[in-house]
Short mmCIF file of C-alpha atoms in Angstrom, two decimals:
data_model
loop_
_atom_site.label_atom_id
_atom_site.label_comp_id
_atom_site.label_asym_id
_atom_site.label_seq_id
_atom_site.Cartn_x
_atom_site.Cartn_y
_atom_site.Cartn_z
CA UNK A 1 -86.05 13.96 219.29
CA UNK A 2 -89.49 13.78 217.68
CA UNK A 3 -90.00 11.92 214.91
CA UNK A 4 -91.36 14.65 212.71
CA UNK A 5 -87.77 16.66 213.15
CA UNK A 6 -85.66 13.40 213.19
CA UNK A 7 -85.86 13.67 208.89
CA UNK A 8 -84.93 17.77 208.66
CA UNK A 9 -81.95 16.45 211.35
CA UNK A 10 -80.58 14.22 208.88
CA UNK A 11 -80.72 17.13 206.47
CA UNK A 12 -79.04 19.62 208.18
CA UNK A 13 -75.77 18.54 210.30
CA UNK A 14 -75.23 21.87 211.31
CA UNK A 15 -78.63 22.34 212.87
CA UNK A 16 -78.19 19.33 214.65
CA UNK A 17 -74.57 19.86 215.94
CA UNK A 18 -75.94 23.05 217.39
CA UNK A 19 -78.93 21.40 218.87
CA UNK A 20 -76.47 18.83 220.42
CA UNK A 21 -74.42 21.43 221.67
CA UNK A 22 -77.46 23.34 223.40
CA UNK A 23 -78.63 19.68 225.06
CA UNK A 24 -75.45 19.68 226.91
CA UNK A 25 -74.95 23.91 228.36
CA UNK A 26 -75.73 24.51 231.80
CA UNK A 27 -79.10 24.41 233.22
CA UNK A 28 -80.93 26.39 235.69
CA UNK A 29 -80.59 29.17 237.87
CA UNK A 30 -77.13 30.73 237.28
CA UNK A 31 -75.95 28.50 234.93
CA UNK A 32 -75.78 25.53 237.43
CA UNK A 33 -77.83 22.17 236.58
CA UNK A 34 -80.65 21.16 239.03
CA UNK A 35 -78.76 18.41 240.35
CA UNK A 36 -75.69 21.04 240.93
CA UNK A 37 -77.84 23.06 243.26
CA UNK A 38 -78.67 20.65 245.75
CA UNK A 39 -74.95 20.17 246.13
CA UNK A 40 -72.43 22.13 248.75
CA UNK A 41 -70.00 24.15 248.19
CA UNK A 42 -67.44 22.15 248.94
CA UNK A 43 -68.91 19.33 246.73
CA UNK A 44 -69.06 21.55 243.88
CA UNK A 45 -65.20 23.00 244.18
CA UNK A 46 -63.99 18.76 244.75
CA UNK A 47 -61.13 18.85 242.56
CA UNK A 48 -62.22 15.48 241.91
CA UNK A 49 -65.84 17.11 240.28
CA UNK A 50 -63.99 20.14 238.82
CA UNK A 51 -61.42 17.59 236.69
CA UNK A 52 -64.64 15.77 235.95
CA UNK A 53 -66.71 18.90 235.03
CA UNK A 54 -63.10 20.74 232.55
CA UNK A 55 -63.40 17.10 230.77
CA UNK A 56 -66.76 17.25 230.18
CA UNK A 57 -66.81 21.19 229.26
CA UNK A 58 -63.36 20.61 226.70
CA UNK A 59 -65.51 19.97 223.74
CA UNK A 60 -67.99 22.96 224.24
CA UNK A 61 -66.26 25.79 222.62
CA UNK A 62 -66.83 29.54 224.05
CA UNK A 63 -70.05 31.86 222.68
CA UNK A 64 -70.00 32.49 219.19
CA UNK A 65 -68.83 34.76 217.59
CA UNK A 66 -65.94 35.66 219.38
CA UNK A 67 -64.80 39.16 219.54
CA UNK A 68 -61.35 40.00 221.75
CA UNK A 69 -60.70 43.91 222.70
CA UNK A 70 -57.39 43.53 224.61
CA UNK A 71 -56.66 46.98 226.64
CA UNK A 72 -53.12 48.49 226.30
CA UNK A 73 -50.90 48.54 223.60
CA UNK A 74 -47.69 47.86 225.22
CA UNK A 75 -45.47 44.53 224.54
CA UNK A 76 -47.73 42.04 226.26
CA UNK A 77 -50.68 43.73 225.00
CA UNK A 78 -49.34 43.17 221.58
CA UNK A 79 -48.41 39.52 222.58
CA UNK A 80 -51.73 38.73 223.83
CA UNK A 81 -53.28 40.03 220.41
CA UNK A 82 -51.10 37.89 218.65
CA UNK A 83 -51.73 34.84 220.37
CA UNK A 84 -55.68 35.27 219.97
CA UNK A 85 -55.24 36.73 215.87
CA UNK A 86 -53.45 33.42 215.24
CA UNK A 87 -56.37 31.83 215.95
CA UNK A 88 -58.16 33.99 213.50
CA UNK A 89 -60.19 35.85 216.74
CA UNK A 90 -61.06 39.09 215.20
CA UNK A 91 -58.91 41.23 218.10
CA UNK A 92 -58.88 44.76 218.54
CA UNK A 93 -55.75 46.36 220.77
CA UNK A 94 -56.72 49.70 222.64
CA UNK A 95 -53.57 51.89 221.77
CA UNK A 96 -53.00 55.28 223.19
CA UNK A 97 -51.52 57.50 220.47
CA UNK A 98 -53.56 58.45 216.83
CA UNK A 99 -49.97 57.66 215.16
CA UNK A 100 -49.21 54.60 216.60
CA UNK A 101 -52.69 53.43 215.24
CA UNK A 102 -52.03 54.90 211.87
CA UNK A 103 -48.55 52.77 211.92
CA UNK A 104 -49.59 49.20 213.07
CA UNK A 105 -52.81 49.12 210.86
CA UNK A 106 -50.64 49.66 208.28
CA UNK A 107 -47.49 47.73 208.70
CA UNK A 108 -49.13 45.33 211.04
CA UNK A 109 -46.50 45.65 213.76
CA UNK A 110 -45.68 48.46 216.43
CA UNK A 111 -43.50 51.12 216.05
CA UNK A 112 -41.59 50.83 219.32
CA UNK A 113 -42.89 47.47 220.85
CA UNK A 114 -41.99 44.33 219.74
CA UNK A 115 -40.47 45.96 216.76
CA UNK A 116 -39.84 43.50 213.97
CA UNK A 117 -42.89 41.03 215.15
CA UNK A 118 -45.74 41.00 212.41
CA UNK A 119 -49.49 40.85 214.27
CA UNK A 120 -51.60 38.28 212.45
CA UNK A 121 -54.18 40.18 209.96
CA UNK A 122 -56.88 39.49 212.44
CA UNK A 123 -55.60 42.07 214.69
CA UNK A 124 -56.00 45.85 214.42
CA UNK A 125 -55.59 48.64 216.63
CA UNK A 126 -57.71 51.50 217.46
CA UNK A 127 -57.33 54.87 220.05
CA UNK A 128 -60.66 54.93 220.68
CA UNK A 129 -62.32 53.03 223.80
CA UNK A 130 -65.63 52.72 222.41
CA UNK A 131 -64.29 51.78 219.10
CA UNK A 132 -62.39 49.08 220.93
CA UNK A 133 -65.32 47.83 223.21
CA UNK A 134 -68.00 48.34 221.15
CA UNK A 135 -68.77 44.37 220.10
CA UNK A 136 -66.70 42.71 222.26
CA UNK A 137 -67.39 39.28 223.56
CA UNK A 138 -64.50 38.92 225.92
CA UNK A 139 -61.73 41.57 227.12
CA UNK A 140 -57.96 41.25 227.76
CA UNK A 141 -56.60 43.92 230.57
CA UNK A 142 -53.13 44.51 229.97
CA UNK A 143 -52.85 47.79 231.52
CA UNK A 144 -49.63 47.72 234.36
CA UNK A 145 -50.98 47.72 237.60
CA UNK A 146 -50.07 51.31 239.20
CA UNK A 147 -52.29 52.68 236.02
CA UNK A 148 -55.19 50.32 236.04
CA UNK A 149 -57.44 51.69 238.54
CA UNK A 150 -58.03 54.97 236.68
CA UNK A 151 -57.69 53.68 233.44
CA UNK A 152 -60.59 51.29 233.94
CA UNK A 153 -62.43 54.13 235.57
CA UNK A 154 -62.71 55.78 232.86
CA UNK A 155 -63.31 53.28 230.55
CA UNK A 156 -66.07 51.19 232.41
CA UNK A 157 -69.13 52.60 231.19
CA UNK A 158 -68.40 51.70 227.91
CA UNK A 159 -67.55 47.78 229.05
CA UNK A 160 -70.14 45.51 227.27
CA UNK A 161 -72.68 43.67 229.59
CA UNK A 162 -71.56 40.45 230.29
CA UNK A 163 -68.10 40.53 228.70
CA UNK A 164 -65.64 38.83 231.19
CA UNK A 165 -62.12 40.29 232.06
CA UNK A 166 -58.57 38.61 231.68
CA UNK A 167 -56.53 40.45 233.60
CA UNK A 168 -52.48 40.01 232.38
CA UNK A 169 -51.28 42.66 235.07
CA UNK A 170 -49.03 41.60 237.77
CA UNK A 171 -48.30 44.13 240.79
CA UNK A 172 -49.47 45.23 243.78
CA UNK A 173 -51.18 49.00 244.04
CA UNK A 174 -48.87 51.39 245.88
CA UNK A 175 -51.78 53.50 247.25
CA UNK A 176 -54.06 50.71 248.25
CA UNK A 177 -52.08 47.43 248.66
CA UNK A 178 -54.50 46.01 246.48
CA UNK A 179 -53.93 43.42 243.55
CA UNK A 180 -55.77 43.43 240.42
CA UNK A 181 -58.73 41.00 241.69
CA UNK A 182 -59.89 43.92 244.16
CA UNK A 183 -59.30 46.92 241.42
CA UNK A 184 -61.19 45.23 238.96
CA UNK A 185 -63.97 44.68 241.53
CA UNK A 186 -63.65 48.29 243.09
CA UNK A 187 -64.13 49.75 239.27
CA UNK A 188 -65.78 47.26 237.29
CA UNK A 189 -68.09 46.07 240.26
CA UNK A 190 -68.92 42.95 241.79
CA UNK A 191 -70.83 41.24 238.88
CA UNK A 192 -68.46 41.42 235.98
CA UNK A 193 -67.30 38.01 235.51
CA UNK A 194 -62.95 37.70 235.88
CA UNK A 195 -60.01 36.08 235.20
CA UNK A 196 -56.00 36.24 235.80
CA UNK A 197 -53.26 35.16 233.36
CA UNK A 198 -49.80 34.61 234.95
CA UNK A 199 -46.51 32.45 234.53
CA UNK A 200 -43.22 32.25 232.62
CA UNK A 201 -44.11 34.71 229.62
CA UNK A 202 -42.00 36.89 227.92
CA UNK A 203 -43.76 39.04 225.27
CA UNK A 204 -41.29 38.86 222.54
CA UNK A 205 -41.43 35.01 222.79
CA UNK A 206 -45.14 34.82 222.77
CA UNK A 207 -45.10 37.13 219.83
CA UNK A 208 -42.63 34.68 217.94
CA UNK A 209 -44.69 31.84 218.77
CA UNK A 210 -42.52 30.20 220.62
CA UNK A 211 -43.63 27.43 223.33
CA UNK A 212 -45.56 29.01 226.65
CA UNK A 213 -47.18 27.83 229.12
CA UNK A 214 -49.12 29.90 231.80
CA UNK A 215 -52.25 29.29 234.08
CA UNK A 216 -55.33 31.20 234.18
CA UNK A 217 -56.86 32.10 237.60
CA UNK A 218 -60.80 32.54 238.34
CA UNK A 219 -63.08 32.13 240.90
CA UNK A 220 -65.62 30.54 237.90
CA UNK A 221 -63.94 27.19 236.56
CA UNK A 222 -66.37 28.13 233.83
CA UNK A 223 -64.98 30.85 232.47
CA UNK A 224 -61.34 29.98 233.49
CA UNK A 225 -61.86 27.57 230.90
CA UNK A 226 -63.22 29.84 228.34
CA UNK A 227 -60.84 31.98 228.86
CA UNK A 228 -57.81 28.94 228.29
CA UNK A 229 -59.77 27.28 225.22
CA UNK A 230 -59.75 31.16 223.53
CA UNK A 231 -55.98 31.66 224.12
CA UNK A 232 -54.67 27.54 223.61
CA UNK A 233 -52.87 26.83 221.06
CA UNK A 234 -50.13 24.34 219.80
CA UNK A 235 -47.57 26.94 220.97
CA UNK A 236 -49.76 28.78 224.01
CA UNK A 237 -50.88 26.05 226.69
CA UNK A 238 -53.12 27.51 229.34
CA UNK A 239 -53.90 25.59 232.08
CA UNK A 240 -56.23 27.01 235.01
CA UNK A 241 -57.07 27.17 238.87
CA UNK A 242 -59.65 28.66 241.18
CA UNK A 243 -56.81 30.04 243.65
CA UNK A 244 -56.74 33.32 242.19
CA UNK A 245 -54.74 34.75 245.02
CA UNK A 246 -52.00 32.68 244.88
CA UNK A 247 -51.77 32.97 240.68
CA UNK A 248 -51.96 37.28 241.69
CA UNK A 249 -49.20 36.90 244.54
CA UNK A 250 -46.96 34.65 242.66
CA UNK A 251 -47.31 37.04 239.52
CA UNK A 252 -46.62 40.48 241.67
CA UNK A 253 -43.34 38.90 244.51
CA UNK A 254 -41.58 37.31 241.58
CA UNK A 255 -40.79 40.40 240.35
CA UNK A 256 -39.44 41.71 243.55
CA UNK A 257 -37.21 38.82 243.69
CA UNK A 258 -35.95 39.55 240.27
CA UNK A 259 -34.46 42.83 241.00
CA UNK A 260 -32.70 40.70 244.13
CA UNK A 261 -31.55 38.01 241.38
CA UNK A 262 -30.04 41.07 239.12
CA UNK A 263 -28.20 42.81 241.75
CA UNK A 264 -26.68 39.33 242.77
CA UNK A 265 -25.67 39.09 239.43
CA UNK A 266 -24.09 42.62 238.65
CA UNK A 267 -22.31 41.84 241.90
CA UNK A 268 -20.68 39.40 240.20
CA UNK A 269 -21.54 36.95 243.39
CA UNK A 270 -21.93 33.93 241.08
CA UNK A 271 -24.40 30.92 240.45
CA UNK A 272 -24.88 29.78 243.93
CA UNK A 273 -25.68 32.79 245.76
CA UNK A 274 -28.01 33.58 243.02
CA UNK A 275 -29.69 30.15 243.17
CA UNK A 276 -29.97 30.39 247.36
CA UNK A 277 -31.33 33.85 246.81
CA UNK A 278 -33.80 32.74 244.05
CA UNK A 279 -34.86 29.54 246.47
CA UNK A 280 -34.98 31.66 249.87
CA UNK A 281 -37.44 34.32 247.82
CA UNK A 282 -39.62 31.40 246.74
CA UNK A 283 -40.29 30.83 250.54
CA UNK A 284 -40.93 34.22 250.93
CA UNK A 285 -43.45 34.05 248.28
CA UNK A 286 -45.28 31.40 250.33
CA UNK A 287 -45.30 33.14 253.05
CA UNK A 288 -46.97 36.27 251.78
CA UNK A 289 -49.59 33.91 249.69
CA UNK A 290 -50.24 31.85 252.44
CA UNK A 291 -51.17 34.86 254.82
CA UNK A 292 -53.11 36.16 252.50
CA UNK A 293 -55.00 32.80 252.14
CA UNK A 294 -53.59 31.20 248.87
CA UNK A 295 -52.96 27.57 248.43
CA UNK A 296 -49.12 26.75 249.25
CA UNK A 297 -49.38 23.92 246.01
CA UNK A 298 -50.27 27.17 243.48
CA UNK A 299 -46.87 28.37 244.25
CA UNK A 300 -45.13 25.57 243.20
CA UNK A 301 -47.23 25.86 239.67
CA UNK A 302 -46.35 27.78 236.43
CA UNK A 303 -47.67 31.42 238.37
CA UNK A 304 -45.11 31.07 241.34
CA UNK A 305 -41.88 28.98 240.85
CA UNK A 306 -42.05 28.84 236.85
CA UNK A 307 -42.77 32.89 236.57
CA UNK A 308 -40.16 33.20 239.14
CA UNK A 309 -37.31 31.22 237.48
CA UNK A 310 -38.25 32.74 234.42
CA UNK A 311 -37.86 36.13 235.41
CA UNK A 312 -34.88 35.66 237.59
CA UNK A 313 -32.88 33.79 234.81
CA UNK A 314 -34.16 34.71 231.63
CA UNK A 315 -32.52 37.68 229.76
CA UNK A 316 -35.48 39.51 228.72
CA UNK A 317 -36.32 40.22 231.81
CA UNK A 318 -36.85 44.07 232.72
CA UNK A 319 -36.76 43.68 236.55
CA UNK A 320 -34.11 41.13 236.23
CA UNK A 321 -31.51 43.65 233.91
CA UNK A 322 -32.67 47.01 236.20
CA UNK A 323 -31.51 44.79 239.17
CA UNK A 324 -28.21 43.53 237.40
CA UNK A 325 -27.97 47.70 236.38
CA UNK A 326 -28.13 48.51 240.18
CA UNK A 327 -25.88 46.02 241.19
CA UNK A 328 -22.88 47.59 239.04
CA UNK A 329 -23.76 50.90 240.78
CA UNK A 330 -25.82 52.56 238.97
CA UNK A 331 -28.51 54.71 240.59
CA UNK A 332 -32.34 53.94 240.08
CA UNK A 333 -33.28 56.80 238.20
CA UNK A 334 -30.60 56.31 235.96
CA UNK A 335 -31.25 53.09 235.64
CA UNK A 336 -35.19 53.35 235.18
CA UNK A 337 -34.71 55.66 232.43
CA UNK A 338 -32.29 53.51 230.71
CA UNK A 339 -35.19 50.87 230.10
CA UNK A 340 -38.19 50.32 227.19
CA UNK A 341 -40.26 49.23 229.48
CA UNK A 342 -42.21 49.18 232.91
CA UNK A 343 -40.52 47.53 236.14
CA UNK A 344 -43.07 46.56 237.88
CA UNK A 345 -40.86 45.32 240.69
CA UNK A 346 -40.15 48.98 241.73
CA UNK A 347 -43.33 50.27 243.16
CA UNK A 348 -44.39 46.43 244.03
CA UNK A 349 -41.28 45.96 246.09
CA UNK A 350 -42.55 49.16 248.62
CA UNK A 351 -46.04 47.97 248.18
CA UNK A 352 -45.51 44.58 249.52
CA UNK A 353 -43.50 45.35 252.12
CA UNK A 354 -46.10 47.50 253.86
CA UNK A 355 -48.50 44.39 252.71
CA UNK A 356 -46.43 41.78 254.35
CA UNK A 357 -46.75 44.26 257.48
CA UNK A 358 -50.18 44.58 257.26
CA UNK A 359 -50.98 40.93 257.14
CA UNK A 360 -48.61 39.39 259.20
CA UNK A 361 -48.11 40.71 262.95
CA UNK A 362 -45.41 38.27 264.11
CA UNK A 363 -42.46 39.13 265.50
CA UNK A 364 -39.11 40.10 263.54
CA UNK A 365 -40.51 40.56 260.23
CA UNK A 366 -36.78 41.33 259.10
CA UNK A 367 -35.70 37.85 259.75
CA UNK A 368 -39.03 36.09 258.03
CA UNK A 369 -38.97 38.58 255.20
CA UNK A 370 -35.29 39.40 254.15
CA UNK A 371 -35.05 39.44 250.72
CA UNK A 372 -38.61 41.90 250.38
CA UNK A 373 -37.65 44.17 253.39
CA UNK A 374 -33.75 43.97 251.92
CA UNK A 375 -35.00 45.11 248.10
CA UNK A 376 -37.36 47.63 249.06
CA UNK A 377 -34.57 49.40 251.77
CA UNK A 378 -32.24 49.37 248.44
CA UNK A 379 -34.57 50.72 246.38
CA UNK A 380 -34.59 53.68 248.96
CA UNK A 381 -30.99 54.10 249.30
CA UNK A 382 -31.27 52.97 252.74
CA UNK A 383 -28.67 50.47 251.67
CA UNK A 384 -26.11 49.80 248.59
CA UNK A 385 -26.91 46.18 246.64
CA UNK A 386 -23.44 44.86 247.88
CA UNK A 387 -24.52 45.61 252.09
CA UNK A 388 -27.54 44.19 251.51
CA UNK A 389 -27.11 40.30 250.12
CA UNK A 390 -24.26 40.74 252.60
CA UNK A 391 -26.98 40.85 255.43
CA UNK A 392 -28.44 38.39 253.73
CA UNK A 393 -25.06 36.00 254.43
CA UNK A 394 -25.02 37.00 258.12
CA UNK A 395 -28.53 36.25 259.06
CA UNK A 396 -28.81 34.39 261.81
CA UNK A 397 -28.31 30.39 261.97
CA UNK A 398 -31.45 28.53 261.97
CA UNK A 399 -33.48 25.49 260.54
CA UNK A 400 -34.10 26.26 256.87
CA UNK A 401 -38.06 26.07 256.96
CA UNK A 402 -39.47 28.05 259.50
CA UNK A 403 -42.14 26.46 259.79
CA UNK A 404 -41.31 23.44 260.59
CA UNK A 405 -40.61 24.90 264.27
CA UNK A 406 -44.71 25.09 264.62
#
């Protein structure tokens, strides 16, 4: 530092903590240092350099100010909002109906979501898309998947240059087979900077504050990180990966093998068939993630296992209770209307079956894939719940992991 500013440094901590924090950001061409650029690809993904690089970053907080707009009103909307308000984060939530606005500005809580759950005082709500978007720093996406693509459509010219995405929606879209990474690049386009939240997290929990833990999936360990230091806190621990497939797979099967889990149960077939269902659906989950290029290890993580036995076991569960509902006989469209909320499992148990025969060409699908191709022929009333985890039991015998036969 010259000499002539080293006295008006002394004077002014602030100035200098800035300056400080400026002397260690990025360098160079696309935010990369010199030295950075001379390096490979590989060399620069090392998890070795990225657990180096997440040290180094953990003490350089995200661009000031900070300004959330989190998209969709619904329970983990409202969850989401709550865990950035606590932080003080002015937050704005993108509700659909002028009354429901009028209501939660008010009372600070939602008149049919999450009823009961105050939002901090740094959250307010708004049914206006520019309103909601208009100085936003960073965006949440909490739209369910089977209404994102036209939602976000409509909204996009009104997206703020540069603000990155968190996408919370888990699924697989029916028309396309696509999951949210290619939606938000088919609508927001190729430059807008993403991320994916998924893992064992039930709204009304996050709401209460209660312990969660969930990983954040992006392509840029950079923002990943942002994105995990905005929504940390001593009760929301988000840890992150690059292998945003396998965090969007996990997020999207787990909910097909919920409904499975929930018809086992309403069968009244007890706790081991439900925990040989729940294991044998965890392989499928592989399966599908691997073909589709994930990293096998991600599934064992927080987005595929953890979501997975969360949602199988835990009692808030939507797809979980509409598959115990089906497996005491009720009929889906009984059932569906029965519920608060969206099953995503529904339309992503159709849409990854005709995935899982799009990306994988091998022979007898059936016997690789039982539990998706079993749910989704339910689901269709090609079968009652009790036939099919009976098929299940008279699958041929064979070594557990398939695998291991190649």
């Amino acid at each position: 530092l010259p000499s002539h500013l080293q006295g008006e440094m002394a004077s002014a901590p602030r100035l200098a903590s800035l300056l400080g924090l400026l002397l260690t950001l990025p360098l160079g061409p696309h935010g990369l240092r010199p030295q950075a650029l001379r390096m490979s690809a590989r060399e620069r993904a090392s998890p070795t350099r990225l657990r180096r690089n997440a040290l180094n970053r953990a003490a350089i907080p995200p661009p000031f100010p900070t300004r959330v707009a989190v998209l969709g009103g619904g329970s983990f909307g409202l969850a989401m909002a709550s865990v950035v308000g606590r932080k003080d984060i002015p937050t704005t939530v993108l509700m659909r109906g002028e009354e429901d606005v009028e209501y939660f500005n008010k009372h600070k809580e939602h008149p049919r979501y999450l009823q009961g759950i105050k939002m901090p005082n740094a959250v307010r709500a708004t049914a206006d898309p520019a309103a909601a978007l208009r100085d936003a720093t960073y965006v949440i996406h909490a739209v369910p998947v089977q209404h994102s693509r036209k939602f976000l459509t409509e909204v996009e010219h009104l997206m703020p240059p540069g603000a990155p995405v968190l996408s919370t929606s888990k699924g697989i879209e029916t028309s396309t087979l696509q999951l949210m990474t290619d939606i938000l690049h088919d609508t927001l386009g190729p430059h807008r900077s993403t991320a994916y939240l998924s893992g064992p997290s039930f709204a009304a929990e996050i709401a209460q504050g209660l312990a969660t833990a969930v990983t954040i999936a992006s392509s840029d360990p950079i923002l990943a990180d942002d994105f995990a230091a905005i929504v940390s806190s001593d009760s929301f621990r988000a840890y992150t990966t690059p292998d945003v497939v396998g965090v969007e797979v996990g997020g999207a099967v787990k909910n097909v093998i919920a409904l499975a889990a929930g018809m086992s149960e309403g069968l009244g077939l007890g706790t081991n068939a439900m925990a040989g269902l729940v294991t044998r659906g965890c392989w499928e989950m592989r399966r599908v993630a691997m073909a589709l290029g994930a990293q096998p290890s991600t599934l064992m993580g927080l987005s595929g296992v953890g979501d997975t036995f969360g949602t199988c076991f835990g009692p808030l569960s939507r797809n979980r209770g509409l598959g115990v509902r089906l497996g005491r006989g009720e009929k889906l469209d009984d059932a569906l209307k029965c519920m608060g909320g969206v099953a995503e499992g529904v339309p992503t148990a159709f849409a990854l079956r005709d995935l899982v025969k799009r990306v994988d060409n091998s022979y007898r699908l059936d016997l690789k894939f039982p539990i998706i191709f079993g749910v989704s022929d339910i689901l269709e009333g090609k079968l009652e719940p009790r036939e099919g985890l009976q098929n299940l039991m008279m699958m041929p015998i064979r070594a557990e992991m398939i695998d291991a036969l190649h």
